[in-house]
Amino acid sequence: QQALWIFCGSVARHFPCRLSCAIAMVSREVNSTPDNNFWLWGTWGKRVIKAPFLTQKVPGRIRDVIIGNNFIISLREDGNLVSWGEDKVGCLGLGTEFTSVQEPRKINFPPDFKGKVVDVQYGKHHVLALTSYGKVYSWGDNALGQLGLSDHQNRYEPVAVEELRSYTVVQILAVDGMSYALTSHGMVYAWGDNKDGCLALEHDKASVQKPEPMMRMKETVVKRLAVKDTGSSSQGRGKTIIAFVEFAEPIAEKDKIGGYENPLGGSDSLFQTLLNDDQEKDIFEGVDLMRRVMDNTQDWWEHLLRVRHGSPYSDNPLQSDDLADKKEDDNCTAMQLDTYVGLDILEKASYELDMLIQSAKEQLLEIRQKKGTKNVKFMLSLFMDDCKLRREKIRRTVAARQLMQHKQGISTHPVPNLENAGGASPEDLLNKTTELLSTTLHTVRNLRTYDLFTRVLQDSLGEIIECKLSVVHQQMQTIKAKRGDRADAALPGLKVIKERWTDLKRFSIYNLYQECQLRGQGISFSSDDEMLAFLTSSSDAKIDQIIQVDRDSLVSRDTLIPSLCYEILTENAELRKMCNTYQLKVLLMKEGKEKIHRDGHRSSSAGSVVSYGDQ
């Protein structure tokens, strides 16, 4: 869409020379009188003012002035209008008895007037005024309907434009015998002289007596109106009206000339207001709070360095990192600590990091409502993030170490073999191996993982153990065949499917709930809804592991087993996930998401619901 509308070009046939003068506003100094208003020079009607003339008429400051042929209207700082001079068609706005006055007189508005005048515009011989309530008043010559009052009668006092009363007008514009108003909805209204269609309305009536919307621009929201002198008319200077559709925001004070927050030469009242008693108190309290928090954070950081575990590794072995590769008396790097230190020490370090995170969180909650703590909150947030990253690294290390131990066969029971068989038969050795591998497989799948890497490692280790189980089962079938007993080559693959089926049943919501109760994990829930949601998520995560293993069909599937068996197992896993979701939705509908705080009722209710779902 276009950035602006341009219409009514070269409308200059009524433009007089009376405005070819200059006005210089005089700002009131401390030692100056209150009625130094503005300097005036140039062409004024038939007069030429060759030297600047200081006007001293209006008490107080003024915002704007209107210069007519023989009169002046001034908009004061308080929103009142005053006028003086001579005008026969009512532009003074003082009534029929005052068409010529020497001293400024206040222009009185009708009783329905509210607010104050914020803008005043002058056309050829008519005046428009806009109030702070968005209402428009007009007076003066009305021969062309430019007052918008549905007639051609002149007005000697301000009269409200009734056609615009139901709208909030944000800008007015008077151009020769034409009038324009811009509403808060971005619609432009025009009225007055429409000779040759210069109002840009949808008809060519020579005179428009009341405001009409400019429908050709209805598809866009106009932000501002402006009138520009073009000097293109042979009858005088031309004028073009512009309606901006995309209009930039006013320039900020700091971006104006000089680049200061205040105007050049302005007072420093802003800095004076910042130093009142309450704000001084807030500043000093903020400084003291920052000092205390900095001291606490420094102590926490030193304790964090003493913990050592969870610190980052060095990315470049040729580049020394004092924090990552800092060695104590034991001369151990961060990598060596994570590799060889006991898992109980790593768990203790994770607990200490939890305590540091909790302390920083409590400090953050304490200063949350304090003023001037933006930097302190940022520093505490950085410290908490560092602790969380170190804790996640420790948890990942613990999970990987546990998986490595199971992969290396570290166990309380030695791996059975012919050397330590003690006279046992090969079948007994293979049965013991099967039992050990099954236990290890269940242990590996029950280990808690904290990231994608340890989860993939867990799945891979589970697939390796399954393959080892399949080999052991195949060896048992081979021994049977050598003895002449009946052997089944597909039985090892079916036993692997049975192991997965057993794991699926162990991952039910009810079994997980029982494990939480028996192991006393200390997980507390505010309601049955929250507990069941946690159990559902845990169960789904375990079931997803079984599904993920089956997707690696080249490794996880036996060639002699029909693929239908694996597909049935996968389908059962998906149905169990759907059942979990169904149980959760049923509980939410049944309980209505009400909080239950009685522990006995909570335990019995949750146990009955998940037990029913498992069945």
XYZ file of C-alpha atoms in Angstrom:
615
model
C 0.000 0.000 0.000
C 1.148 3.546 -0.624
C 2.726 5.491 2.178
C 0.520 8.588 1.682
C -2.475 9.959 -0.186
C -2.144 13.143 -2.270
C -5.216 14.973 -3.457
C -6.579 18.436 -4.287
C -3.439 19.568 -6.101
C -2.834 23.186 -7.061
C -5.784 24.602 -5.118
C -4.617 28.189 -5.027
C -7.255 30.459 -6.487
C -8.276 31.944 -3.091
C -4.849 32.029 -1.454
C -4.133 35.579 -0.149
C -0.780 37.126 0.603
C -1.615 37.932 4.188
C 0.312 34.920 5.586
C 3.599 35.910 3.962
C 5.006 37.024 7.312
C 7.310 35.528 9.868
C 6.652 34.936 13.554
C 9.341 34.272 16.142
C 8.060 33.083 19.491
C 9.757 34.559 22.523
C 10.431 32.179 25.398
C 9.982 33.784 28.767
C 13.240 34.274 30.658
C 13.452 34.541 34.416
C 13.849 38.314 34.390
C 11.497 39.090 31.441
C 7.926 40.347 31.583
C 5.094 37.820 31.109
C 3.650 39.522 27.996
C 6.541 39.193 25.548
C 4.707 36.977 23.045
C 6.330 36.886 19.600
C 8.229 38.866 16.991
C 6.474 39.552 13.676
C 7.795 40.746 10.323
C 7.213 40.337 6.567
C 4.086 40.890 4.457
C 0.828 41.189 6.439
C -2.106 41.880 4.132
C -1.347 45.145 2.425
C 1.354 46.039 4.923
C 5.046 45.198 4.831
C 6.863 44.951 8.175
C 10.512 45.450 7.397
C 11.806 45.274 10.972
C 10.807 42.587 13.539
C 7.955 43.886 15.685
C 7.604 42.527 19.249
C 4.006 41.726 20.152
C 3.193 42.223 23.844
C -0.494 41.529 24.171
C -1.294 38.196 25.819
C -0.437 37.441 29.459
C 1.351 34.128 29.850
C 2.771 31.702 27.346
C 1.173 30.928 23.986
C 1.202 27.765 21.882
C 0.108 29.051 18.466
C -1.249 32.110 16.649
C -3.489 32.755 13.641
C -2.749 35.772 11.444
C -5.686 37.134 9.466
C -5.881 40.206 7.223
C -6.498 42.509 10.159
C -6.706 40.292 13.249
C -4.796 37.773 15.358
C -6.040 34.781 17.331
C -3.721 33.334 19.967
C -3.894 29.871 21.599
C -2.671 30.166 25.159
C -0.868 27.526 27.176
C -3.971 26.907 29.300
C -6.045 26.033 26.196
C -7.987 29.295 25.953
C -8.275 31.397 22.796
C -7.952 35.186 22.682
C -8.380 37.452 19.653
C -7.948 41.111 18.730
C -8.080 43.223 15.587
C -10.885 43.665 13.055
C -12.948 41.210 11.002
C -16.422 41.671 9.495
C -17.387 37.989 8.956
C -16.972 36.723 12.519
C -13.447 35.296 12.616
C -12.753 37.080 15.911
C -15.287 34.725 17.521
C -16.426 37.440 19.989
C -20.014 37.860 18.782
C -21.747 40.325 16.478
C -21.143 43.244 18.846
C -17.356 42.797 18.755
C -16.119 42.928 15.168
C -13.257 45.268 16.046
C -11.264 45.230 19.338
C -7.901 46.700 20.193
C -6.975 44.502 23.126
C -7.126 40.693 23.354
C -10.455 39.271 24.478
C -11.218 35.694 25.422
C -13.283 33.687 22.933
C -16.176 32.038 24.754
C -17.426 28.605 23.716
C -20.960 27.166 24.072
C -22.049 25.630 27.435
C -21.484 22.093 26.099
C -17.770 22.801 25.685
C -15.479 20.409 27.621
C -11.746 20.254 28.042
C -9.524 22.820 26.370
C -8.504 23.855 22.875
C -5.446 21.980 21.602
C -5.335 23.190 17.986
C -6.694 26.062 15.916
C -6.721 26.355 12.092
C -7.541 29.263 9.763
C -8.677 29.002 6.139
C -9.646 31.867 3.886
C -12.150 33.541 6.217
C -13.116 30.779 8.669
C -11.644 29.253 11.827
C -11.646 25.651 13.140
C -10.806 24.679 16.730
C -10.121 21.184 18.109
C -10.638 20.350 21.792
C -8.875 17.836 24.028
C -12.068 15.721 23.885
C -11.754 15.379 20.095
C -14.640 17.777 19.245
C -14.593 20.405 16.470
C -15.913 23.974 16.650
C -16.075 26.461 13.779
C -16.915 30.117 13.178
C -16.456 32.879 10.578
C -17.423 32.996 6.904
C -19.736 30.177 5.734
C -20.537 31.173 2.177
C -19.196 27.842 0.842
C -20.350 25.648 3.739
C -16.815 25.516 5.173
C -18.124 25.648 8.763
C -19.853 22.258 8.310
C -23.128 23.392 9.906
C -25.505 22.308 7.080
C -26.162 25.898 5.936
C -24.449 28.988 4.502
C -24.951 31.347 7.431
C -21.920 33.060 8.939
C -21.140 32.472 12.640
C -19.655 35.116 14.926
C -19.081 32.746 17.839
C -17.810 29.131 18.042
C -20.419 26.483 17.138
C -19.965 22.713 17.476
C -19.847 20.714 14.231
C -22.686 18.292 15.029
C -21.893 15.917 12.184
C -18.584 15.040 13.891
C -19.849 14.936 17.488
C -20.079 11.118 17.537
C -16.423 10.776 16.473
C -13.136 11.511 18.199
C -11.257 13.891 15.917
C -7.470 13.894 16.284
C -6.545 16.526 13.669
C -8.169 19.400 11.794
C -7.072 21.263 8.695
C -8.410 24.476 7.113
C -7.280 25.216 3.556
C -8.796 28.302 1.893
C -12.550 27.557 1.775
C -12.104 23.851 2.563
C -12.110 22.019 5.893
C -10.825 18.576 6.848
C -10.997 16.413 9.967
C -9.131 13.174 10.762
C -10.817 10.800 13.251
C -9.182 8.321 15.633
C -10.217 5.490 13.282
C -8.123 6.924 10.456
C -11.086 8.231 8.401
C -10.858 11.672 6.756
C -13.928 13.954 6.519
C -14.101 16.929 4.141
C -16.529 19.818 3.611
C -16.699 23.358 2.187
C -15.613 24.574 -1.253
C -15.734 21.719 -3.770
C -15.410 23.601 -7.043
C -13.818 21.367 -9.690
C -14.028 18.491 -7.163
C -11.092 19.791 -5.141
C -12.397 18.120 -1.937
C -11.720 14.743 -3.610
C -15.144 13.397 -2.659
C -17.187 11.022 -4.788
C -19.346 13.797 -6.290
C -18.818 17.240 -7.865
C -21.230 19.438 -5.882
C -19.804 22.927 -5.783
C -20.506 23.328 -2.069
C -20.551 20.713 0.702
C -22.356 22.016 3.802
C -21.486 19.244 6.261
C -18.598 16.797 6.748
C -18.581 13.818 4.378
C -16.197 10.830 4.555
C -13.594 10.468 1.835
C -14.547 6.935 0.800
C -11.764 6.541 -1.738
C -9.315 6.170 1.187
C -11.474 3.912 3.369
C -9.272 0.864 2.761
C -6.361 2.488 4.594
C -5.963 4.050 8.022
C -4.752 7.637 7.706
C -2.326 8.706 10.426
C -1.873 12.413 9.720
C -2.877 15.251 7.363
C -0.603 17.952 5.965
C -0.853 20.811 3.459
C 2.077 21.750 1.239
C 2.604 24.894 -0.840
C 3.567 23.939 -4.385
C 3.546 27.337 -6.181
C 2.325 25.555 -9.325
C -0.829 27.580 -9.988
C -0.889 30.432 -12.435
C -3.468 32.224 -10.239
C -1.240 32.172 -7.159
C 0.584 29.720 -4.989
C -0.776 26.175 -5.186
C -1.586 23.902 -2.260
C -1.629 20.120 -2.049
C -3.126 18.094 0.787
C -1.328 14.940 1.907
C -2.763 12.130 4.033
C -0.022 9.951 5.533
C -0.791 6.236 5.848
C 2.578 5.147 7.268
C 3.911 7.876 9.510
C 7.034 7.748 11.679
C 6.884 8.311 15.423
C 8.038 11.720 16.733
C 11.772 12.070 17.193
C 12.827 11.232 20.742
C 14.336 14.013 22.811
C 17.715 12.298 22.984
C 17.843 12.097 19.147
C 17.119 15.762 18.568
C 19.777 18.404 17.958
C 22.469 18.120 20.588
C 21.588 14.538 21.502
C 20.543 15.395 25.043
C 17.599 14.083 27.031
C 16.541 17.699 27.636
C 16.449 20.549 25.083
C 19.639 22.526 24.732
C 19.727 25.190 27.424
C 16.890 23.505 29.333
C 16.831 22.985 33.072
C 18.069 19.872 34.833
C 14.748 19.294 36.554
C 14.893 15.627 35.569
C 18.030 15.070 37.620
C 16.631 17.118 40.484
C 13.510 14.955 40.677
C 15.604 11.778 40.746
C 17.251 12.786 43.991
C 14.286 12.982 46.325
C 14.411 11.206 49.672
C 12.542 8.066 48.659
C 14.606 7.543 45.528
C 17.859 8.165 47.387
C 16.782 5.524 49.893
C 16.014 3.071 47.084
C 19.418 3.696 45.498
C 21.372 3.089 48.693
C 19.291 0.027 49.561
C 19.924 -1.334 46.080
C 23.673 -0.790 46.411
C 23.744 -2.477 49.826
C 21.637 -5.377 48.527
C 23.978 -5.843 45.565
C 26.965 -5.947 47.931
C 25.371 -8.610 50.131
C 24.279 -10.732 47.186
C 27.720 -10.404 45.612
C 29.325 -11.622 48.848
C 26.953 -14.595 49.044
C 27.490 -15.484 45.398
C 31.259 -15.262 45.838
C 31.105 -17.711 48.765
C 28.894 -20.071 46.750
C 31.248 -19.868 43.798
C 34.269 -20.734 45.926
C 32.373 -23.722 47.344
C 31.438 -24.726 43.788
C 35.116 -24.750 42.806
C 35.942 -26.901 45.825
C 33.317 -29.428 44.745
C 35.280 -29.755 41.465
C 32.988 -32.417 39.969
C 30.926 -31.327 36.981
C 33.399 -28.705 35.805
C 33.823 -28.394 32.013
C 36.501 -30.246 30.100
C 39.145 -28.499 28.083
C 38.184 -28.281 24.404
C 41.762 -27.731 23.298
C 44.423 -29.910 24.939
C 47.089 -27.420 23.866
C 45.348 -24.533 25.618
C 45.298 -24.342 29.401
C 42.047 -23.510 31.190
C 42.573 -22.586 34.832
C 38.979 -23.361 35.801
C 38.473 -26.543 33.799
C 41.922 -28.085 34.270
C 42.680 -26.815 37.743
C 44.566 -29.505 39.648
C 44.564 -29.896 43.418
C 46.979 -31.901 45.504
C 45.873 -35.091 43.776
C 46.888 -33.698 40.354
C 43.622 -34.913 38.801
C 41.899 -33.190 35.894
C 38.120 -32.954 35.496
C 38.153 -35.833 33.010
C 40.118 -38.066 35.393
C 37.780 -37.281 38.283
C 34.691 -38.196 36.255
C 36.328 -41.408 35.061
C 37.779 -42.870 38.271
C 36.104 -41.319 41.325
C 33.479 -43.362 43.144
C 29.835 -43.017 42.119
C 28.862 -42.213 45.720
C 31.176 -39.185 45.633
C 29.589 -38.011 42.387
C 26.117 -38.394 43.921
C 27.261 -36.331 46.914
C 28.574 -33.637 44.580
C 25.204 -33.593 42.765
C 23.471 -33.131 46.129
C 25.748 -30.198 47.012
C 24.954 -28.572 43.672
C 21.243 -29.003 44.451
C 21.792 -27.140 47.719
C 23.605 -24.300 45.929
C 20.781 -24.020 43.381
C 18.211 -23.935 46.159
C 20.131 -21.227 48.045
C 20.417 -19.064 44.931
C 16.716 -19.577 44.169
C 15.719 -18.477 47.683
C 17.948 -15.405 47.342
C 16.291 -14.614 44.002
C 12.810 -14.921 45.511
C 13.851 -12.662 48.392
C 14.912 -9.781 46.141
C 12.197 -10.276 43.529
C 10.149 -7.275 44.699
C 13.152 -5.039 45.414
C 13.886 -2.064 43.185
C 17.124 -1.674 41.269
C 18.004 -5.381 41.359
C 18.107 -6.117 37.634
C 21.864 -6.774 37.581
C 21.697 -8.836 40.777
C 18.942 -11.025 39.352
C 20.973 -11.506 36.179
C 24.055 -12.571 38.167
C 22.050 -15.027 40.302
C 20.429 -16.490 37.186
C 23.853 -17.045 35.603
C 25.117 -18.770 38.758
C 22.040 -21.043 38.893
C 22.458 -21.974 35.221
C 26.110 -22.854 35.806
C 25.169 -25.089 38.760
C 22.413 -26.780 36.748
C 24.778 -27.499 33.870
C 27.353 -29.004 36.240
C 24.655 -31.114 37.921
C 23.432 -32.397 34.547
C 27.028 -33.276 33.635
C 27.426 -35.256 36.867
C 24.160 -37.098 36.313
C 25.180 -37.926 32.756
C 28.549 -39.165 34.009
C 26.918 -41.355 36.672
C 24.506 -42.889 34.151
C 27.298 -43.567 31.652
C 29.543 -45.061 34.350
C 26.777 -47.403 35.521
C 26.156 -48.566 31.969
C 29.892 -49.095 31.481
C 30.076 -51.230 34.607
C 27.288 -53.492 33.388
C 28.862 -53.670 29.943
C 32.171 -54.787 31.453
C 30.364 -57.497 33.429
C 31.172 -56.026 36.874
C 28.931 -57.943 39.252
C 28.966 -59.675 42.601
C 28.748 -63.018 40.802
C 31.532 -64.141 38.446
C 30.605 -64.970 34.892
C 30.161 -68.790 34.579
C 32.645 -70.606 32.344
C 34.162 -74.052 31.966
C 37.233 -73.153 34.044
C 35.240 -72.495 37.220
C 32.426 -74.915 36.421
C 33.317 -77.218 39.313
C 32.006 -80.298 37.563
C 28.739 -78.684 36.467
C 27.259 -79.654 33.128
C 27.305 -77.292 30.141
C 23.511 -76.932 30.458
C 23.883 -75.668 34.038
C 26.563 -73.188 32.953
C 24.388 -71.875 30.133
C 21.368 -71.600 32.471
C 23.433 -69.582 34.976
C 24.688 -67.388 32.136
C 21.114 -66.860 30.930
C 19.993 -65.888 34.431
C 22.901 -63.458 34.826
C 22.319 -61.882 31.406
C 18.569 -61.521 32.050
C 19.202 -59.827 35.388
C 21.756 -57.506 33.805
C 19.350 -56.673 30.973
C 16.585 -55.731 33.417
C 19.049 -53.645 35.439
C 20.295 -51.814 32.364
C 16.788 -50.985 31.165
C 15.769 -49.762 34.629
C 18.696 -47.351 34.911
C 17.649 -43.704 34.837
C 19.087 -41.664 31.976
C 19.323 -37.881 31.816
C 20.135 -37.072 28.224
C 20.058 -38.424 24.685
C 23.610 -39.763 24.782
C 23.118 -42.033 27.816
C 19.722 -43.122 26.507
C 21.224 -44.249 23.188
C 24.042 -45.956 25.083
C 21.456 -47.719 27.225
C 19.536 -48.937 24.169
C 22.719 -50.123 22.472
C 23.873 -52.024 25.559
C 20.441 -53.615 25.871
C 20.622 -54.815 22.256
C 24.087 -56.297 22.879
C 22.853 -58.224 25.920
C 19.839 -59.476 23.959
C 22.165 -60.722 21.214
C 24.301 -62.458 23.845
C 21.174 -64.067 25.299
C 20.185 -65.263 21.848
C 23.642 -66.807 21.366
C 23.420 -68.623 24.725
C 19.951 -69.963 23.891
C 21.251 -71.115 20.507
C 24.141 -72.915 22.217
C 21.647 -74.740 24.442
C 19.713 -75.879 21.380
C 22.953 -77.040 19.762
C 23.828 -79.172 22.806
C 20.367 -80.746 22.712
C 20.793 -81.580 19.028
C 24.151 -83.229 19.681
C 22.588 -85.446 22.336
C 19.875 -86.421 19.903
C 17.161 -84.513 21.747
C 14.606 -82.425 19.918
C 15.928 -78.916 19.237
C 14.188 -75.794 17.972
C 16.312 -73.200 16.158
C 13.570 -70.533 16.519
C 13.326 -70.929 20.309
C 16.204 -68.479 21.141
C 14.499 -65.683 19.199
C 11.161 -66.416 20.902
C 12.815 -66.229 24.304
C 14.150 -62.761 23.478
C 10.612 -61.698 22.584
C 9.479 -63.159 25.907
C 12.079 -61.056 27.738
C 10.746 -57.910 26.048
C 7.198 -58.956 26.875
C 8.181 -59.383 30.544
C 9.717 -55.894 30.567
C 6.541 -54.430 29.080
C 4.489 -55.866 31.932
C 6.988 -54.570 34.481
C 6.668 -51.062 33.046
C 2.930 -50.803 33.781
C 1.668 -47.847 35.817
C 0.673 -50.082 38.723
C 4.101 -51.759 38.948
C 5.896 -48.407 38.806
C 3.609 -47.107 41.537
C 4.397 -50.109 43.733
C 8.135 -49.651 43.147
C 7.917 -46.011 44.206
C 6.132 -47.030 47.423
C 8.431 -49.940 48.248
C 11.688 -48.157 47.481
C 10.630 -45.027 49.357
C 11.952 -42.653 46.721
C 10.538 -39.679 48.600
C 8.680 -38.270 45.604
C 5.749 -36.196 46.844
C 2.768 -35.075 44.787
C 0.195 -32.390 45.484
C -2.643 -34.448 43.999
C -3.553 -37.779 42.449
C -3.576 -36.047 39.059
C 0.056 -35.023 39.361
C 1.133 -38.468 40.597
C -0.662 -40.326 37.805
C 0.753 -37.927 35.197
C 4.275 -38.659 36.502
C 3.699 -42.438 36.444
C 2.208 -42.236 32.950
C 5.218 -40.321 31.652
C 7.649 -42.780 33.279
C 5.804 -45.799 31.910
C 5.638 -44.341 28.392
C 9.377 -43.607 28.453
C 10.178 -47.234 29.329
C 7.778 -48.590 26.708
C 9.338 -46.298 24.094
C 12.670 -47.984 24.771
C 11.203 -51.369 23.793
C 9.707 -49.852 20.643
C 12.984 -48.136 19.770
C 14.948 -51.377 20.127
C 12.639 -53.139 17.681
C 13.189 -50.418 15.093
C 16.818 -51.588 14.767
C 15.497 -54.681 13.026
C 18.857 -55.765 11.604
C 20.242 -56.256 15.127
C 17.157 -56.811 17.258
C 15.218 -59.304 15.123
C 15.986 -62.997 14.640
C 15.962 -64.214 11.053
C 14.106 -67.417 11.932
C 11.251 -65.609 13.729
C 8.334 -64.341 11.597
C 8.154 -60.545 11.575
C 4.529 -60.831 12.673
C 5.680 -61.794 16.173
C 7.716 -58.584 16.515
C 4.915 -56.497 15.032
C 2.427 -57.937 17.540
C 4.806 -57.059 20.379
C 5.217 -53.501 19.074
C 1.462 -53.137 18.641
C 0.941 -54.286 22.228
C 3.434 -51.656 23.409
C 1.556 -48.915 21.534
C -1.750 -50.116 23.016
C -0.272 -49.967 26.515
C 0.725 -46.342 25.920
C -2.818 -45.579 24.768
C -4.152 -47.295 27.888
C -1.917 -45.097 30.034
C -3.301 -41.972 28.381
C -6.845 -43.281 28.786
C -6.309 -43.886 32.505
C -5.024 -40.344 32.957
C -8.001 -38.803 31.143
C -10.481 -40.948 33.094
C -9.002 -39.833 36.395
C -9.061 -36.166 35.396
C -12.728 -36.395 34.409
C -13.624 -38.385 37.513
C -11.860 -36.184 40.016
C -12.574 -32.890 38.225
C -8.983 -31.786 38.788
C -9.700 -31.230 42.495
C -6.796 -31.156 44.926
C -6.786 -34.068 47.413
C -4.625 -33.484 50.501
C -5.536 -36.495 52.643
C -2.600 -38.870 52.237
C -4.512 -42.033 53.125
C -7.287 -41.325 50.654
C -4.710 -40.346 48.041
C -2.796 -43.625 48.302
C -5.872 -45.849 48.210
C -7.471 -43.902 45.385
C -4.349 -43.905 43.205
C -3.667 -47.571 43.897
C -7.165 -48.614 42.901
C -7.167 -46.582 39.704
C -3.823 -47.759 38.360
C -4.506 -51.353 39.439
C -7.714 -51.359 37.458
C -5.925 -49.860 34.432
C -3.209 -52.541 34.563
C -5.790 -55.294 34.573
